Short mmCIF file of N, CA and C in Angstrom, two decimals:
data_model
loop_
_atom_site.label_atom_id
_atom_site.label_comp_id
_atom_site.label_asym_id
_atom_site.label_seq_id
_atom_site.Cartn_x
_atom_site.Cartn_y
_atom_site.Cartn_z
N MET Y 3 128.99 64.90 67.10
CA MET Y 3 128.65 64.11 68.26
C MET Y 3 129.26 64.78 69.50
N LEU Y 4 128.51 64.73 70.61
CA LEU Y 4 128.94 65.35 71.84
C LEU Y 4 129.77 64.36 72.65
N ASP Y 5 130.81 64.87 73.23
CA ASP Y 5 131.52 64.01 74.18
C ASP Y 5 130.92 64.23 75.57
N TRP Y 6 131.36 63.47 76.52
CA TRP Y 6 130.76 63.52 77.86
C TRP Y 6 130.98 64.87 78.54
N PHE Y 7 132.08 65.57 78.23
CA PHE Y 7 132.40 66.85 78.84
C PHE Y 7 131.41 67.92 78.36
N GLN Y 8 131.11 67.92 77.09
CA GLN Y 8 130.14 68.87 76.54
C GLN Y 8 128.73 68.59 77.07
N ALA Y 9 128.38 67.33 77.17
CA ALA Y 9 127.07 66.96 77.69
C ALA Y 9 126.93 67.39 79.15
N ALA Y 10 127.98 67.20 79.93
CA ALA Y 10 127.95 67.62 81.33
C ALA Y 10 127.81 69.14 81.42
N GLY Y 11 128.49 69.86 80.53
CA GLY Y 11 128.38 71.32 80.51
C GLY Y 11 126.96 71.77 80.17
N ILE Y 12 126.35 71.12 79.22
CA ILE Y 12 124.98 71.46 78.83
C ILE Y 12 124.02 71.17 79.99
N ILE Y 13 124.21 70.02 80.63
CA ILE Y 13 123.35 69.65 81.76
C ILE Y 13 123.54 70.64 82.92
N ALA Y 14 124.78 70.98 83.23
CA ALA Y 14 125.05 71.93 84.30
C ALA Y 14 124.45 73.30 83.97
N GLY Y 15 124.58 73.72 82.74
CA GLY Y 15 123.99 75.00 82.32
C GLY Y 15 122.47 74.97 82.45
N GLY Y 16 121.89 73.83 82.09
CA GLY Y 16 120.43 73.68 82.23
C GLY Y 16 119.99 73.78 83.68
N PHE Y 17 120.75 73.11 84.59
CA PHE Y 17 120.42 73.19 86.00
C PHE Y 17 120.62 74.62 86.53
N GLY Y 18 121.65 75.28 86.07
CA GLY Y 18 121.88 76.67 86.47
C GLY Y 18 120.73 77.56 86.01
N LEU Y 19 120.29 77.34 84.75
CA LEU Y 19 119.17 78.11 84.23
C LEU Y 19 117.91 77.82 85.04
N LEU Y 20 117.69 76.55 85.39
CA LEU Y 20 116.54 76.21 86.21
C LEU Y 20 116.63 76.87 87.59
N GLY Y 21 117.83 76.94 88.17
CA GLY Y 21 118.02 77.60 89.46
C GLY Y 21 117.67 79.07 89.40
N VAL Y 22 118.17 79.74 88.35
CA VAL Y 22 117.87 81.17 88.20
C VAL Y 22 116.38 81.36 87.98
N LEU Y 23 115.79 80.52 87.14
CA LEU Y 23 114.36 80.60 86.88
C LEU Y 23 113.57 80.37 88.17
N GLY Y 24 114.02 79.41 88.97
CA GLY Y 24 113.36 79.14 90.25
C GLY Y 24 113.43 80.34 91.19
N LYS Y 25 114.60 80.99 91.24
CA LYS Y 25 114.74 82.19 92.07
C LYS Y 25 113.80 83.30 91.62
N VAL Y 26 113.73 83.52 90.31
CA VAL Y 26 112.87 84.57 89.76
C VAL Y 26 111.40 84.24 90.05
N LEU Y 27 111.01 82.99 89.82
CA LEU Y 27 109.63 82.60 90.07
C LEU Y 27 109.31 82.68 91.56
N GLY Y 28 110.26 82.32 92.42
CA GLY Y 28 110.05 82.44 93.87
C GLY Y 28 109.85 83.88 94.29
N TRP Y 29 110.67 84.76 93.75
CA TRP Y 29 110.53 86.18 94.05
C TRP Y 29 109.18 86.70 93.56
N MET Y 30 108.78 86.29 92.36
CA MET Y 30 107.49 86.72 91.82
C MET Y 30 106.34 86.19 92.69
N TRP Y 31 106.43 84.95 93.13
CA TRP Y 31 105.39 84.36 93.96
C TRP Y 31 105.26 85.12 95.29
N ARG Y 32 106.40 85.42 95.92
CA ARG Y 32 106.37 86.15 97.18
C ARG Y 32 105.78 87.55 96.98
N THR Y 33 106.13 88.20 95.89
CA THR Y 33 105.60 89.53 95.61
C THR Y 33 104.10 89.48 95.39
N VAL Y 34 103.64 88.53 94.61
CA VAL Y 34 102.20 88.39 94.37
C VAL Y 34 101.48 88.09 95.69
N LYS Y 35 102.07 87.25 96.53
CA LYS Y 35 101.47 86.90 97.82
C LYS Y 35 101.36 88.14 98.71
N ARG Y 36 102.41 88.98 98.74
CA ARG Y 36 102.37 90.20 99.55
C ARG Y 36 101.30 91.16 99.03
N ILE Y 37 101.17 91.27 97.73
CA ILE Y 37 100.13 92.12 97.15
C ILE Y 37 98.75 91.58 97.51
N GLN Y 38 98.60 90.27 97.44
CA GLN Y 38 97.32 89.64 97.79
C GLN Y 38 97.00 89.88 99.27
N ASP Y 39 98.00 89.75 100.14
CA ASP Y 39 97.78 90.00 101.57
C ASP Y 39 97.37 91.46 101.81
N PHE Y 40 98.03 92.38 101.12
CA PHE Y 40 97.69 93.79 101.25
C PHE Y 40 96.25 94.04 100.82
N LEU Y 41 95.85 93.48 99.68
CA LEU Y 41 94.49 93.68 99.19
C LEU Y 41 93.47 93.06 100.14
N ASN Y 42 93.79 91.90 100.71
CA ASN Y 42 92.88 91.30 101.70
C ASN Y 42 92.74 92.19 102.92
N ASP Y 43 93.85 92.75 103.38
CA ASP Y 43 93.79 93.67 104.52
C ASP Y 43 93.00 94.92 104.17
N TRP Y 44 93.18 95.42 102.96
CA TRP Y 44 92.48 96.63 102.53
C TRP Y 44 90.98 96.39 102.45
N GLN Y 45 90.60 95.28 101.85
CA GLN Y 45 89.18 95.00 101.64
C GLN Y 45 88.51 94.39 102.86
N GLY Y 46 89.29 93.80 103.74
CA GLY Y 46 88.70 93.09 104.88
C GLY Y 46 88.34 91.67 104.47
N GLU Y 47 87.97 90.89 105.46
CA GLU Y 47 87.61 89.51 105.18
C GLU Y 47 86.34 89.16 105.95
N PRO Y 48 85.44 88.45 105.32
CA PRO Y 48 84.22 88.05 106.02
C PRO Y 48 84.52 86.99 107.07
N ALA Y 49 83.60 86.84 108.00
CA ALA Y 49 83.76 85.81 109.04
C ALA Y 49 83.67 84.43 108.40
N ARG Y 50 84.39 83.51 108.98
CA ARG Y 50 84.30 82.12 108.57
C ARG Y 50 84.34 81.28 109.83
N PRO Y 51 84.03 80.03 109.76
CA PRO Y 51 83.96 79.23 111.00
C PRO Y 51 85.23 79.33 111.83
N GLY Y 52 85.07 79.81 113.06
CA GLY Y 52 86.20 79.91 113.98
C GLY Y 52 87.03 81.17 113.84
N VAL Y 53 86.71 82.00 112.87
CA VAL Y 53 87.49 83.22 112.65
C VAL Y 53 86.52 84.40 112.49
N PRO Y 54 86.67 85.42 113.32
CA PRO Y 54 85.76 86.57 113.19
C PRO Y 54 86.07 87.38 111.94
N ALA Y 55 85.10 88.16 111.52
CA ALA Y 55 85.29 89.03 110.35
C ALA Y 55 86.32 90.10 110.67
N ARG Y 56 87.04 90.52 109.64
CA ARG Y 56 88.01 91.61 109.78
C ARG Y 56 87.57 92.74 108.89
N PRO Y 57 87.28 93.92 109.46
CA PRO Y 57 86.87 95.03 108.61
C PRO Y 57 88.03 95.50 107.73
N GLY Y 58 87.68 96.04 106.58
CA GLY Y 58 88.70 96.56 105.68
C GLY Y 58 89.18 97.94 106.11
N PHE Y 59 90.18 98.42 105.43
CA PHE Y 59 90.79 99.70 105.77
C PHE Y 59 89.80 100.86 105.71
N PRO Y 60 88.98 100.98 104.65
CA PRO Y 60 88.01 102.09 104.63
C PRO Y 60 87.04 102.04 105.82
N ASP Y 61 86.60 100.85 106.20
CA ASP Y 61 85.70 100.72 107.36
C ASP Y 61 86.40 101.13 108.64
N ARG Y 62 87.67 100.76 108.78
CA ARG Y 62 88.42 101.13 109.97
C ARG Y 62 88.60 102.64 110.05
N ILE Y 63 88.90 103.27 108.93
CA ILE Y 63 89.07 104.73 108.90
C ILE Y 63 87.75 105.41 109.26
N ALA Y 64 86.63 104.91 108.73
CA ALA Y 64 85.32 105.49 109.05
C ALA Y 64 85.04 105.38 110.55
N ALA Y 65 85.37 104.24 111.15
CA ALA Y 65 85.16 104.07 112.59
C ALA Y 65 86.03 105.04 113.38
N LEU Y 66 87.27 105.22 112.96
CA LEU Y 66 88.15 106.17 113.65
C LEU Y 66 87.63 107.60 113.52
N GLU Y 67 87.15 107.96 112.34
CA GLU Y 67 86.59 109.29 112.15
C GLU Y 67 85.39 109.51 113.06
N GLU Y 68 84.58 108.49 113.19
CA GLU Y 68 83.41 108.58 114.06
C GLU Y 68 83.84 108.77 115.52
N GLN Y 69 84.85 108.03 115.93
CA GLN Y 69 85.35 108.18 117.30
C GLN Y 69 85.93 109.57 117.53
N VAL Y 70 86.69 110.06 116.55
CA VAL Y 70 87.30 111.38 116.69
C VAL Y 70 86.22 112.46 116.74
N THR Y 71 85.18 112.32 115.93
CA THR Y 71 84.09 113.28 115.96
C THR Y 71 83.41 113.27 117.32
N GLY Y 72 83.17 112.08 117.86
CA GLY Y 72 82.57 111.97 119.20
C GLY Y 72 83.47 112.57 120.25
N LEU Y 73 84.77 112.33 120.15
CA LEU Y 73 85.71 112.89 121.12
C LEU Y 73 85.78 114.40 121.00
N ALA Y 74 85.70 114.91 119.78
CA ALA Y 74 85.75 116.36 119.58
C ALA Y 74 84.56 117.02 120.26
N ALA Y 75 83.38 116.39 120.17
CA ALA Y 75 82.21 116.95 120.84
C ALA Y 75 82.39 116.91 122.35
N GLN Y 76 82.96 115.83 122.86
CA GLN Y 76 83.20 115.72 124.30
C GLN Y 76 84.23 116.75 124.76
N VAL Y 77 85.28 116.95 123.99
CA VAL Y 77 86.30 117.94 124.34
C VAL Y 77 85.69 119.34 124.36
N ALA Y 78 84.85 119.64 123.37
CA ALA Y 78 84.20 120.95 123.34
C ALA Y 78 83.33 121.15 124.58
N GLU Y 79 82.62 120.10 125.00
CA GLU Y 79 81.78 120.19 126.20
C GLU Y 79 82.64 120.42 127.45
N VAL Y 80 83.76 119.69 127.55
CA VAL Y 80 84.66 119.87 128.69
C VAL Y 80 85.23 121.29 128.70
N GLU Y 81 85.62 121.78 127.54
CA GLU Y 81 86.14 123.15 127.46
C GLU Y 81 85.10 124.16 127.91
N ARG Y 82 83.85 123.94 127.50
CA ARG Y 82 82.77 124.85 127.89
C ARG Y 82 82.58 124.82 129.41
N ILE Y 83 82.57 123.62 129.97
CA ILE Y 83 82.37 123.49 131.42
C ILE Y 83 83.53 124.14 132.18
N VAL Y 84 84.75 123.85 131.73
CA VAL Y 84 85.92 124.41 132.41
C VAL Y 84 85.93 125.93 132.28
N SER Y 85 85.62 126.42 131.10
CA SER Y 85 85.61 127.86 130.88
C SER Y 85 84.57 128.53 131.77
N ASN Y 86 83.37 127.95 131.83
CA ASN Y 86 82.33 128.52 132.69
C ASN Y 86 82.74 128.42 134.15
N GLY Y 87 83.32 127.29 134.52
CA GLY Y 87 83.76 127.11 135.90
C GLY Y 87 84.86 128.09 136.27
N LEU Y 88 85.79 128.30 135.37
CA LEU Y 88 86.89 129.23 135.66
C LEU Y 88 86.39 130.65 135.77
N SER Y 89 85.51 131.04 134.88
CA SER Y 89 85.00 132.41 134.95
C SER Y 89 84.21 132.60 136.24
N HIS Y 90 83.48 131.57 136.66
CA HIS Y 90 82.75 131.64 137.93
C HIS Y 90 83.73 131.73 139.09
N ASN Y 91 84.79 130.92 139.05
CA ASN Y 91 85.79 130.95 140.12
C ASN Y 91 86.51 132.29 140.18
N VAL Y 92 86.82 132.84 139.02
CA VAL Y 92 87.49 134.15 139.00
C VAL Y 92 86.59 135.21 139.60
N ALA Y 93 85.31 135.18 139.25
CA ALA Y 93 84.36 136.15 139.81
C ALA Y 93 84.25 135.97 141.32
N ASP Y 94 84.24 134.72 141.79
CA ASP Y 94 84.17 134.45 143.22
C ASP Y 94 85.42 134.97 143.93
N ILE Y 95 86.58 134.74 143.35
CA ILE Y 95 87.84 135.22 143.94
C ILE Y 95 87.85 136.74 143.98
N GLN Y 96 87.39 137.39 142.93
CA GLN Y 96 87.35 138.85 142.91
C GLN Y 96 86.42 139.38 144.00
N ALA Y 97 85.29 138.72 144.18
CA ALA Y 97 84.36 139.16 145.23
C ALA Y 97 84.99 138.99 146.60
N ARG Y 98 85.69 137.89 146.83
CA ARG Y 98 86.35 137.67 148.12
C ARG Y 98 87.44 138.71 148.37
N LEU Y 99 88.23 139.01 147.33
CA LEU Y 99 89.27 140.02 147.48
C LEU Y 99 88.67 141.38 147.80
N THR Y 100 87.56 141.68 147.18
CA THR Y 100 86.89 142.95 147.46
C THR Y 100 86.45 142.99 148.91
N ARG Y 101 85.92 141.89 149.43
CA ARG Y 101 85.50 141.85 150.84
C ARG Y 101 86.71 141.98 151.77
N VAL Y 102 87.83 141.32 151.42
CA VAL Y 102 89.04 141.42 152.25
C VAL Y 102 89.56 142.85 152.24
N GLU Y 103 89.58 143.49 151.06
CA GLU Y 103 90.03 144.87 150.97
C GLU Y 103 89.12 145.78 151.81
N GLN Y 104 87.85 145.53 151.73
CA GLN Y 104 86.91 146.33 152.51
C GLN Y 104 87.13 146.13 154.00
N TRP Y 105 87.34 144.90 154.41
CA TRP Y 105 87.59 144.58 155.82
C TRP Y 105 88.87 145.26 156.30
N LEU Y 106 89.95 145.19 155.47
CA LEU Y 106 91.20 145.83 155.83
C LEU Y 106 91.03 147.35 155.93
N THR Y 107 90.30 147.90 155.00
CA THR Y 107 90.07 149.35 155.02
C THR Y 107 89.28 149.74 156.26
N ASP Y 108 88.25 148.96 156.57
CA ASP Y 108 87.43 149.27 157.74
C ASP Y 108 88.20 149.08 159.04
N SER Y 109 89.07 148.03 159.11
CA SER Y 109 89.79 147.76 160.34
C SER Y 109 90.89 148.79 160.61
N ARG Y 110 91.38 149.47 159.59
CA ARG Y 110 92.39 150.50 159.78
C ARG Y 110 91.76 151.83 160.16
N GLY Y 111 90.48 151.86 159.96
CA GLY Y 111 89.80 153.11 160.28
C GLY Y 111 89.87 154.10 159.13
N GLY Y 112 90.07 153.51 157.96
CA GLY Y 112 90.38 154.30 156.81
C GLY Y 112 89.35 154.90 156.06
#
């Protein structure tokens, strides 16, 4: 037969075990919830009343790649324009220098 001290010890041990079990289950629940949130972010979510759709990670990456490709084409066009403009400017400057040299040579009587 159990005396009251042993019964109290068993009850306290049971509550302690329940506390530890609760902590473990809480940790597991939070971990599962974080994994679920990650998967929802990865896959995206469809629109629902009052909330717009959220594209998933692969869709976002595809959109970024499309933007980068468009920007790369624009950068190439700007480089082409600048390069052509610079070569034109350099040719113009060379022609002006040649005229100045000619003027200086002519004005010296050279």
